[in-house]
């Protein structure tokens, strides 16, 4: 029988209203996911980052773990030795393929957010890439707090991709860089979690072997928010639980880049990735005129400048945009040129070198 909804003041989080958790497709979730319509899998770098992060955060010895919205793929590190890993989800065949799970429970959190477990049953609860789909997140968080042991860890992981027709409107409307704040506020609103922290790994080149590498897309970003249930004494944990540092792009040597920028007039190479810049004929229109007929642009889709740009532009309110490095030979300086996708400029007329 569906649980009675928990009453939450929707004005606690700005712009949260009675329709915030509506979805484009309100049809049966179990049927939808049985048809194989889950989000595409993460790229290998993002998956590796997820497993490494959980490996750092889970310091308990032989923990009892609950994996919410479990599927065929485990996100736990292979060297972890849990006492049990219970998977809760909608797709029994998918969970059966997940060898990390010691038990599976078919359960729809949107129909009934009451977790079917005794109080204080788990050391760790994971919500991996399912936050976008929760229509009753406050109630789910409430019951996570019930089934966790004092001091137990709750980790929420998400990326920037989701099945749009099944995602709640509030998640779709929120800019990518704001979603960590929303999840953190949900932890705080519940009033039962301590040591709430966040992590992100963004703006990194996609792995060379990935099938989408030629599209210019960066590696899938990973965001995480976690907290510990009130009442535990985690000073006794050995080792203590760390707070991993976020990762933005690949490490850059700012001094070396500055020196390379001074030499671009001679090298005509990108100071960020060292690839030769490509001549780009400047379009002249009645509305914009440039003093020079030709610029030089970095068209490397793996350039750190482009990869970092997606997240920088998103934080500035320009979601879906990045920028390429462009060199102006008249002004003798480098500048950003905004692009709406990785194909931009590459598909324009480009003059051959030499």
PDB file of C-alpha atoms in Angstrom, residues 9 41 48 52 54 58 140 146 154 161 165 172 185 189 227 234 239 241 265-266 284 304 332 335:
ATOM      1  CA  UNK A   9       7.350  23.118   3.071  1.00  0.00           C
ATOM      2  CA  UNK A  41      26.256   4.022 -19.649  1.00  0.00           C
ATOM      3  CA  UNK A  48      36.510   4.860 -12.910  1.00  0.00           C
ATOM      4  CA  UNK A  52      37.503   5.543  -6.930  1.00  0.00           C
ATOM      5  CA  UNK A  54      33.289   5.396  -3.401  1.00  0.00           C
ATOM      6  CA  UNK A  58      33.627   3.853   2.231  1.00  0.00           C
ATOM      7  CA  UNK A 140      13.147   8.663   0.302  1.00  0.00           C
ATOM      8  CA  UNK A 146      15.683   5.424   9.224  1.00  0.00           C
ATOM      9  CA  UNK A 154      24.479   8.236   2.443  1.00  0.00           C
ATOM     10  CA  UNK A 161      22.539  12.953 -18.502  1.00  0.00           C
ATOM     11  CA  UNK A 165      10.714  11.987 -20.304  1.00  0.00           C
ATOM     12  CA  UNK A 172      15.267  19.441 -15.798  1.00  0.00           C
ATOM     13  CA  UNK A 185      19.846  21.425   0.535  1.00  0.00           C
ATOM     14  CA  UNK A 189      16.347  20.068   5.153  1.00  0.00           C
ATOM     15  CA  UNK A 227      26.411  13.010   4.600  1.00  0.00           C
ATOM     16  CA  UNK A 234      33.040   8.379  13.361  1.00  0.00           C
ATOM     17  CA  UNK A 239      41.105   5.227   8.530  1.00  0.00           C
ATOM     18  CA  UNK A 241      36.581   9.279   6.174  1.00  0.00           C
ATOM     19  CA  UNK A 265      52.520  34.490 -33.280  1.00  0.00           C
ATOM     20  CA  UNK A 266      55.570  32.392 -34.177  1.00  0.00           C
ATOM     21  CA  UNK A 284      31.967  39.490 -42.891  1.00  0.00           C
ATOM     22  CA  UNK A 304      41.593  21.249 -22.256  1.00  0.00           C
ATOM     23  CA  UNK A 332      48.548  39.328 -31.641  1.00  0.00           C
ATOM     24  CA  UNK A 335      40.773  34.976 -27.216  1.00  0.00           C
TER      25      UNK A 335
END
